[in-house]
Short mmCIF file of C-alpha atoms in Angstrom, two decimals:
data_model
loop_
_atom_site.label_atom_id
_atom_site.label_comp_id
_atom_site.label_asym_id
_atom_site.label_seq_id
_atom_site.Cartn_x
_atom_site.Cartn_y
_atom_site.Cartn_z
CA UNK A 1 81.46 70.02 25.00
CA UNK A 2 80.88 69.61 28.74
CA UNK A 3 82.20 72.54 30.73
CA UNK A 4 84.62 71.55 33.46
CA UNK A 5 84.06 72.95 36.92
CA UNK A 6 85.23 72.37 40.45
CA UNK A 7 81.81 71.70 41.90
CA UNK A 8 81.09 68.44 43.64
CA UNK A 9 78.34 67.37 41.28
CA UNK A 10 80.62 67.61 38.24
CA UNK A 11 83.22 65.32 39.83
CA UNK A 12 80.66 62.80 41.08
CA UNK A 13 79.04 62.45 37.67
CA UNK A 14 82.40 62.25 35.92
CA UNK A 15 83.51 59.48 38.28
CA UNK A 16 80.30 57.47 37.80
CA UNK A 17 80.61 57.65 34.02
CA UNK A 18 84.25 56.59 34.00
CA UNK A 19 83.76 53.81 36.55
CA UNK A 20 80.86 52.33 34.58
CA UNK A 21 82.91 52.41 31.39
CA UNK A 22 85.28 49.94 33.05
CA UNK A 23 82.49 47.85 34.58
CA UNK A 24 79.18 48.31 36.44
CA UNK A 25 80.76 47.34 39.76
CA UNK A 26 84.19 48.96 39.35
CA UNK A 27 85.56 50.89 42.35
CA UNK A 28 89.09 52.29 42.60
CA UNK A 29 89.00 52.09 46.39
CA UNK A 30 89.94 48.41 46.12
CA UNK A 31 93.36 49.59 44.92
CA UNK A 32 93.84 52.95 46.62
CA UNK A 33 91.98 52.83 49.97
CA UNK A 34 92.99 50.67 52.94
CA UNK A 35 91.48 50.31 56.41
CA UNK A 36 93.43 48.23 58.92
CA UNK A 37 92.20 46.91 62.27
CA UNK A 38 95.52 45.60 63.58
CA UNK A 39 94.22 44.39 66.97
CA UNK A 40 92.09 41.89 65.03
CA UNK A 41 94.38 41.37 62.04
CA UNK A 42 91.59 42.53 59.72
CA UNK A 43 91.30 44.85 56.72
CA UNK A 44 88.80 46.16 54.20
CA UNK A 45 88.78 48.70 51.39
CA UNK A 46 85.84 50.77 52.63
CA UNK A 47 83.85 50.97 55.86
CA UNK A 48 80.74 49.69 54.06
CA UNK A 49 82.44 46.39 53.15
CA UNK A 50 82.97 43.44 55.49
CA UNK A 51 86.43 43.04 56.97
CA UNK A 52 88.55 39.98 56.24
CA UNK A 53 91.54 38.38 57.90
CA UNK A 54 95.00 39.35 56.67
CA UNK A 55 97.20 36.25 56.28
CA UNK A 56 100.41 36.92 58.19
CA UNK A 57 102.47 36.02 55.14
CA UNK A 58 100.44 38.37 52.94
CA UNK A 59 100.98 42.04 52.21
CA UNK A 60 98.80 44.23 54.43
CA UNK A 61 96.97 45.73 51.45
CA UNK A 62 97.17 43.26 48.55
CA UNK A 63 95.61 40.23 50.24
CA UNK A 64 94.29 37.22 48.30
CA UNK A 65 90.71 38.26 49.11
CA UNK A 66 91.27 41.81 47.86
CA UNK A 67 92.83 40.53 44.65
CA UNK A 68 89.87 38.22 44.08
CA UNK A 69 87.40 41.12 44.42
CA UNK A 70 89.51 43.26 42.07
CA UNK A 71 89.35 40.46 39.49
CA UNK A 72 85.55 40.35 39.78
CA UNK A 73 85.34 44.09 39.16
CA UNK A 74 87.63 43.92 36.14
CA UNK A 75 85.51 41.04 34.81
CA UNK A 76 82.45 43.32 34.83
CA UNK A 77 80.85 41.87 37.94
CA UNK A 78 79.38 43.53 41.01
CA UNK A 79 81.01 41.99 44.11
CA UNK A 80 78.48 41.31 46.85
CA UNK A 81 80.58 43.13 49.46
CA UNK A 82 79.90 46.42 47.64
CA UNK A 83 76.10 46.06 47.45
CA UNK A 84 75.54 49.08 49.71
CA UNK A 85 76.91 51.44 47.06
CA UNK A 86 75.05 49.73 44.24
CA UNK A 87 71.80 49.98 46.23
CA UNK A 88 72.39 53.68 46.90
CA UNK A 89 72.84 54.31 43.18
CA UNK A 90 69.54 52.54 42.46
CA UNK A 91 67.79 55.26 44.50
CA UNK A 92 69.27 57.94 42.23
CA UNK A 93 71.76 59.15 44.86
CA UNK A 94 75.54 59.36 44.76
CA UNK A 95 77.33 56.44 46.41
CA UNK A 96 80.62 56.35 48.29
CA UNK A 97 82.40 54.67 45.39
CA UNK A 98 81.91 58.16 43.90
CA UNK A 99 82.28 60.38 46.97
CA UNK A 100 85.42 58.67 48.27
CA UNK A 101 87.03 58.68 44.83
CA UNK A 102 86.80 62.48 44.42
CA UNK A 103 90.01 63.05 46.38
CA UNK A 104 91.93 60.72 44.06
CA UNK A 105 90.60 61.95 40.74
CA UNK A 106 91.26 65.59 41.67
CA UNK A 107 94.89 64.61 42.28
CA UNK A 108 95.10 62.55 39.09
CA UNK A 109 92.28 62.98 36.55
CA UNK A 110 93.35 59.77 34.78
CA UNK A 111 93.43 57.57 37.86
CA UNK A 112 90.39 55.48 36.90
CA UNK A 113 91.89 54.48 33.53
CA UNK A 114 95.28 53.86 35.15
CA UNK A 115 93.71 51.68 37.84
CA UNK A 116 91.73 49.69 35.28
CA UNK A 117 95.02 48.88 33.52
CA UNK A 118 96.46 47.18 36.60
CA UNK A 119 96.63 43.41 36.74
CA UNK A 120 94.28 42.08 39.45
CA UNK A 121 97.18 40.57 41.38
CA UNK A 122 99.43 43.59 41.02
CA UNK A 123 101.05 44.79 44.24
CA UNK A 124 100.11 48.43 44.81
CA UNK A 125 100.38 50.83 47.74
CA UNK A 126 97.29 52.66 48.99
CA UNK A 127 96.86 56.40 48.76
CA UNK A 128 94.43 56.61 51.68
CA UNK A 129 95.24 54.68 54.86
CA UNK A 130 93.03 54.28 57.92
CA UNK A 131 94.68 52.33 60.73
CA UNK A 132 93.59 51.19 64.17
CA UNK A 133 96.36 49.86 66.42
CA UNK A 134 94.24 48.85 69.39
CA UNK A 135 90.74 48.09 70.66
CA UNK A 136 91.52 50.05 73.83
CA UNK A 137 88.53 52.33 74.37
CA UNK A 138 86.82 53.79 77.42
CA UNK A 139 83.44 53.70 75.67
CA UNK A 140 81.06 50.97 74.48
CA UNK A 141 78.85 52.21 71.66
CA UNK A 142 75.82 50.07 70.84
CA UNK A 143 77.03 49.09 67.36
CA UNK A 144 80.59 48.16 68.41
CA UNK A 145 81.78 45.01 70.12
CA UNK A 146 84.83 43.46 71.73
CA UNK A 147 86.90 43.80 68.56
CA UNK A 148 86.68 47.60 68.61
CA UNK A 149 86.28 48.32 72.31
CA UNK A 150 88.09 46.93 75.34
CA UNK A 151 85.18 48.16 77.49
CA UNK A 152 82.81 46.02 75.45
CA UNK A 153 85.18 43.07 75.83
CA UNK A 154 85.26 43.49 79.61
CA UNK A 155 81.45 43.57 79.80
CA UNK A 156 80.98 40.50 77.61
CA UNK A 157 83.66 38.58 79.53
CA UNK A 158 81.82 39.37 82.77
CA UNK A 159 78.17 38.98 81.74
CA UNK A 160 78.35 36.85 78.61
CA UNK A 161 76.89 37.46 75.14
CA UNK A 162 73.65 39.33 74.56
CA UNK A 163 70.67 36.90 74.33
CA UNK A 164 69.63 37.79 70.78
CA UNK A 165 67.71 35.67 68.31
CA UNK A 166 69.43 36.29 64.97
CA UNK A 167 72.92 34.80 64.72
CA UNK A 168 74.44 37.77 62.88
CA UNK A 169 73.21 40.12 65.61
CA UNK A 170 74.29 37.85 68.45
CA UNK A 171 77.75 37.34 66.92
CA UNK A 172 78.40 41.09 67.26
CA UNK A 173 78.48 40.75 71.04
CA UNK A 174 80.26 37.45 71.53
CA UNK A 175 83.38 36.95 73.69
CA UNK A 176 86.65 37.40 71.82
CA UNK A 177 89.93 35.76 72.77
CA UNK A 178 91.76 36.74 69.57
CA UNK A 179 92.24 40.47 70.25
CA UNK A 180 95.94 41.32 70.30
CA UNK A 181 97.64 43.96 72.43
CA UNK A 182 99.84 46.36 70.42
CA UNK A 183 103.01 45.30 72.23
CA UNK A 184 102.43 41.61 71.37
CA UNK A 185 100.87 42.04 67.95
CA UNK A 186 102.70 40.73 64.86
CA UNK A 187 100.45 42.90 62.67
CA UNK A 188 101.68 46.05 64.44
CA UNK A 189 105.27 44.93 63.85
CA UNK A 190 104.39 44.23 60.22
CA UNK A 191 102.87 47.70 59.89
CA UNK A 192 105.99 49.54 61.10
CA UNK A 193 108.14 47.53 58.68
CA UNK A 194 105.70 48.25 55.81
CA UNK A 195 105.27 51.97 56.48
CA UNK A 196 108.58 53.33 55.09
CA UNK A 197 107.87 51.75 51.68
CA UNK A 198 104.20 52.78 51.70
CA UNK A 199 104.68 56.31 53.03
CA UNK A 200 105.84 57.97 49.77
CA UNK A 201 102.57 56.83 48.11
CA UNK A 202 100.21 57.98 50.87
CA UNK A 203 98.11 61.12 50.51
CA UNK A 204 96.10 60.65 53.72
CA UNK A 205 96.69 58.84 57.01
CA UNK A 206 93.78 58.49 59.39
CA UNK A 207 94.02 57.06 62.90
CA UNK A 208 91.05 55.36 64.47
CA UNK A 209 90.45 52.84 67.23
CA UNK A 210 89.45 51.93 69.83
CA UNK A 211 90.28 55.40 71.00
CA UNK A 212 93.52 56.43 69.25
CA UNK A 213 94.39 59.15 71.77
CA UNK A 214 94.85 56.39 74.38
CA UNK A 215 97.52 54.55 72.38
CA UNK A 216 101.21 55.47 72.10
CA UNK A 217 101.37 54.27 68.49
CA UNK A 218 99.17 57.23 67.54
CA UNK A 219 101.74 59.72 68.78
CA UNK A 220 104.58 57.63 67.33
CA UNK A 221 102.95 57.78 63.90
CA UNK A 222 102.29 61.50 64.23
CA UNK A 223 105.94 62.03 65.11
CA UNK A 224 106.94 59.93 62.08
CA UNK A 225 104.91 62.26 59.85
CA UNK A 226 106.53 65.33 61.41
CA UNK A 227 110.00 63.82 60.99
CA UNK A 228 109.30 62.93 57.34
CA UNK A 229 107.62 66.05 55.97
CA UNK A 230 105.69 65.75 52.71
CA UNK A 231 102.33 66.84 51.36
CA UNK A 232 99.98 64.61 53.34
CA UNK A 233 96.76 64.85 55.33
CA UNK A 234 96.97 63.50 58.87
CA UNK A 235 93.61 62.78 60.49
CA UNK A 236 92.46 61.29 63.77
CA UNK A 237 89.05 59.84 64.66
CA UNK A 238 88.36 60.33 68.35
CA UNK A 239 85.46 60.24 70.78
CA UNK A 240 86.93 63.28 72.61
CA UNK A 241 86.26 61.65 75.98
CA UNK A 242 89.91 61.72 77.11
CA UNK A 243 91.72 63.78 79.74
CA UNK A 244 92.64 67.44 79.34
CA UNK A 245 96.28 66.35 79.22
CA UNK A 246 95.73 64.13 76.20
CA UNK A 247 93.68 66.80 74.44
CA UNK A 248 96.51 69.28 75.01
CA UNK A 249 99.13 66.75 73.87
CA UNK A 250 97.18 66.21 70.66
CA UNK A 251 96.72 69.95 70.02
CA UNK A 252 100.42 70.66 70.62
CA UNK A 253 101.51 67.91 68.22
CA UNK A 254 99.17 68.69 65.32
CA UNK A 255 98.92 72.47 65.38
CA UNK A 256 101.89 72.85 63.03
CA UNK A 257 101.15 69.78 60.89
CA UNK A 258 99.72 70.83 57.52
CA UNK A 259 96.64 68.94 56.33
CA UNK A 260 95.55 67.76 59.77
CA UNK A 261 91.91 67.14 60.64
CA UNK A 262 90.16 65.77 63.70
CA UNK A 263 87.13 63.51 63.14
CA UNK A 264 84.82 63.20 66.13
CA UNK A 265 81.80 60.96 66.55
CA UNK A 266 78.37 61.75 67.96
CA UNK A 267 75.15 60.12 66.75
CA UNK A 268 72.45 62.26 68.39
CA UNK A 269 72.57 64.91 71.11
CA UNK A 270 72.21 65.04 74.88
CA UNK A 271 70.92 62.09 76.88
CA UNK A 272 70.04 60.08 73.77
CA UNK A 273 73.58 60.45 72.41
CA UNK A 274 74.93 59.35 75.81
CA UNK A 275 72.68 56.25 75.76
CA UNK A 276 73.88 55.26 72.28
CA UNK A 277 77.54 55.72 73.19
CA UNK A 278 78.04 54.53 76.78
CA UNK A 279 80.86 56.58 78.28
CA UNK A 280 79.92 59.72 76.39
CA UNK A 281 79.12 62.87 78.35
CA UNK A 282 77.77 65.34 75.81
CA UNK A 283 78.69 68.35 77.94
CA UNK A 284 82.35 67.24 78.18
CA UNK A 285 82.30 66.38 74.48
CA UNK A 286 81.06 69.88 73.68
CA UNK A 287 83.75 71.45 75.90
CA UNK A 288 86.54 69.50 74.20
CA UNK A 289 85.13 70.20 70.74
CA UNK A 290 85.31 73.94 71.46
CA UNK A 291 88.96 73.49 72.53
CA UNK A 292 89.86 71.73 69.28
CA UNK A 293 88.03 74.22 67.06
CA UNK A 294 89.27 77.17 69.11
CA UNK A 295 92.84 76.18 68.23
CA UNK A 296 92.02 76.39 64.54
CA UNK A 297 92.02 72.62 63.97
CA UNK A 298 89.59 71.43 61.32
CA UNK A 299 86.93 69.00 62.54
CA UNK A 300 84.73 66.50 60.76
CA UNK A 301 81.66 65.43 62.73
CA UNK A 302 80.79 61.79 62.05
CA UNK A 303 77.30 60.51 62.82
CA UNK A 304 76.97 56.74 62.50
CA UNK A 305 73.31 56.97 61.65
CA UNK A 306 71.24 54.25 63.32
CA UNK A 307 67.66 53.70 64.46
CA UNK A 308 68.28 55.62 67.71
CA UNK A 309 69.66 58.66 65.91
CA UNK A 310 66.22 59.45 64.54
CA UNK A 311 64.16 60.87 67.47
CA UNK A 312 66.47 63.76 68.41
CA UNK A 313 68.21 64.35 65.11
CA UNK A 314 66.74 67.79 64.59
CA UNK A 315 68.57 68.85 67.76
CA UNK A 316 71.80 67.35 66.35
CA UNK A 317 71.27 69.42 63.19
CA UNK A 318 70.68 72.60 65.20
CA UNK A 319 73.84 72.05 67.29
CA UNK A 320 75.98 71.36 64.23
CA UNK A 321 74.66 74.52 62.57
CA UNK A 322 75.66 76.49 65.67
CA UNK A 323 79.21 75.11 65.56
CA UNK A 324 79.49 75.83 61.84
CA UNK A 325 78.38 79.41 62.35
CA UNK A 326 80.72 79.96 65.31
CA UNK A 327 83.75 78.43 63.55
CA UNK A 328 83.27 79.18 59.85
CA UNK A 329 85.28 76.98 57.51
CA UNK A 330 86.48 74.64 60.27
CA UNK A 331 83.67 72.09 60.62
CA UNK A 332 82.08 69.58 58.23
CA UNK A 333 79.49 66.89 58.93
CA UNK A 334 79.00 63.42 57.51
CA UNK A 335 76.12 61.05 58.20
CA UNK A 336 77.15 57.57 57.04
CA UNK A 337 74.45 54.93 57.25
CA UNK A 338 75.08 52.15 59.76
CA UNK A 339 74.41 48.90 57.89
CA UNK A 340 75.06 46.41 60.69
CA UNK A 341 74.16 45.09 63.20
CA UNK A 342 70.79 44.80 61.52
CA UNK A 343 68.70 45.07 64.68
CA UNK A 344 69.93 48.66 65.17
CA UNK A 345 69.69 49.89 61.59
CA UNK A 346 67.06 52.27 60.28
CA UNK A 347 65.76 49.37 58.17
CA UNK A 348 63.54 48.34 61.09
CA UNK A 349 61.88 51.77 61.37
CA UNK A 350 58.10 52.17 61.45
CA UNK A 351 56.05 54.89 59.75
CA UNK A 352 56.28 57.20 62.76
CA UNK A 353 60.07 57.13 62.68
CA UNK A 354 60.16 57.58 58.92
CA UNK A 355 58.04 60.71 59.37
CA UNK A 356 60.60 61.97 61.91
CA UNK A 357 63.34 61.39 59.33
CA UNK A 358 61.52 63.43 56.73
CA UNK A 359 60.95 66.20 59.25
CA UNK A 360 64.66 66.26 60.17
CA UNK A 361 65.62 66.65 56.52
CA UNK A 362 63.34 69.68 56.24
CA UNK A 363 64.94 71.10 59.39
CA UNK A 364 68.39 70.67 57.84
CA UNK A 365 67.27 72.50 54.70
CA UNK A 366 66.37 75.50 56.87
CA UNK A 367 70.14 75.88 57.38
CA UNK A 368 70.96 75.55 53.69
CA UNK A 369 73.16 78.64 53.96
CA UNK A 370 75.14 76.91 56.74
CA UNK A 371 75.39 73.28 55.61
CA UNK A 372 77.12 72.41 52.36
CA UNK A 373 74.89 71.10 49.59
CA UNK A 374 76.66 67.73 49.67
CA UNK A 375 76.08 67.44 53.43
CA UNK A 376 72.34 67.81 52.96
CA UNK A 377 72.49 65.49 49.95
CA UNK A 378 74.19 62.78 52.01
CA UNK A 379 71.48 62.93 54.65
CA UNK A 380 68.81 62.71 51.96
CA UNK A 381 70.70 59.68 50.60
CA UNK A 382 70.50 58.04 54.02
CA UNK A 383 66.73 58.57 54.12
CA UNK A 384 66.19 57.33 50.56
CA UNK A 385 68.28 54.21 51.23
CA UNK A 386 66.29 53.53 54.40
CA UNK A 387 62.96 53.78 52.59
CA UNK A 388 64.17 51.55 49.76
CA UNK A 389 65.47 48.87 52.14
CA UNK A 390 62.89 48.68 54.92
CA UNK A 391 62.44 45.16 56.24
CA UNK A 392 59.09 43.40 56.06
CA UNK A 393 57.47 40.20 57.29
CA UNK A 394 59.37 37.64 59.33
CA UNK A 395 62.72 39.39 58.77
CA UNK A 396 61.37 42.61 60.28
CA UNK A 397 59.79 40.75 63.18
CA UNK A 398 63.03 38.95 64.09
CA UNK A 399 65.22 42.04 64.02
CA UNK A 400 62.73 44.19 65.93
CA UNK A 401 62.57 41.43 68.53
CA UNK A 402 66.35 41.56 68.82
CA UNK A 403 66.16 45.34 69.10
CA UNK A 404 63.89 45.06 72.14
CA UNK A 405 65.99 42.27 73.69
CA UNK A 406 69.17 44.31 73.18
CA UNK A 407 67.65 47.42 74.75
CA UNK A 408 66.38 45.49 77.77
CA UNK A 409 69.72 43.73 78.31
CA UNK A 410 71.76 46.92 77.96
CA UNK A 411 69.58 48.74 80.49
CA UNK A 412 69.94 45.82 82.92
CA UNK A 413 73.73 45.62 82.59
CA UNK A 414 74.55 49.33 82.52
CA UNK A 415 71.86 50.87 84.70
CA UNK A 416 70.36 52.94 81.90
CA UNK A 417 66.68 53.50 81.15
CA UNK A 418 65.69 53.37 77.51
CA UNK A 419 62.05 54.39 77.88
CA UNK A 420 62.92 57.45 79.97
CA UNK A 421 65.65 58.44 77.53
CA UNK A 422 63.67 57.78 74.35
CA UNK A 423 60.02 58.54 75.21
CA UNK A 424 59.35 59.09 71.49
CA UNK A 425 60.08 55.39 70.90
CA UNK A 426 57.80 53.91 73.56
CA UNK A 427 55.27 52.63 71.00
CA UNK A 428 58.02 51.28 68.77
CA UNK A 429 59.62 49.45 71.68
CA UNK A 430 56.41 47.69 72.69
CA UNK A 431 55.58 46.90 69.07
CA UNK A 432 59.00 45.24 68.82
CA UNK A 433 58.35 43.11 71.90
CA UNK A 434 54.93 41.87 70.83
CA UNK A 435 55.52 41.59 67.08
CA UNK A 436 57.47 38.34 67.27
CA UNK A 437 55.03 35.83 65.86
CA UNK A 438 57.82 34.14 63.89
CA UNK A 439 59.96 33.49 66.96
#
């Protein structure tokens, strides 16, 4: 008989076995996990999956598209939108259809069997809700666009789209005239009407953006949670580049809310992090992070790992280890792989950058007494996925070309200097310019 334990590996293996017994592509997140981008009227069931439009007459969670994907899973198929997880599992690593399900199976050990018994078109409420009310954001990170950042929208409206070759890359930075303001948004109205019925079922609420600390709906929702006490986790994803007043307002509101956690994003460290996330000032970020942690608020560091994270990632690891040691038990790290836009993914890396990745992993292992085993494992997963999915041939040439075009255009528009900021990538940059024989 298998001995039960509370360790992460036990739960991940148990989940994989039970999911595969239902079907090779089965994932309970399609029923229990909801991410809403209300400014765009979009949703998905995991950040690795593409978003789709919510019909205004549809439920926010149980949309026709979601029900169709659920049916495919129950029929034993592997929906294409979940290929990232299936590809991760091919490398022998744990995927997020396992990691993200741990929270649910610990709460209810029979949740996989119960979920498999649902009808595909059954109306269910999510247990984990991520919601963005607005695209209002004072930053413009390289992998975002007008849908997630009002600063991006302003730039594109003024200067036009980025002159990229591949349509999927170019579409990321196109003008948008469909972004809705919270005060005029029927999806926001729909959300507030839906929340009282959904709230009893929710285990976690996570606010994202845009920048959620710039939007009044964030504080309205936090007040709703305080006025309706129950066992729930309340989390906010922020860039921490807001005023001292807003930081204090946030601290004062959440300090007595049980289960709260602050997720903050930084993808490298120092000048390279600032280049990736225009509007970031790493020194101010560090100051505000100390304020949050110093008030005893738990923090999750999120690194959206992309091609430009690689050169200085050992410094990122060192800084995170310092924070963990200074605030024991308060800080975790996660390194989710950025899968689009393709011209900024690690899939276009050359051998030199791959060697840097391997070196960074060894540096992280030096702090094995500081980082959790699963944190190191997730970074290894990122590297293994990269190596298994490196582009070749004409595909590689096109996306590297777009990488170089994007870098040049960003520097021209924003007054930055890529080659000064990333001297380690000088050879890669020029390779990308000249390796465009298919264009």
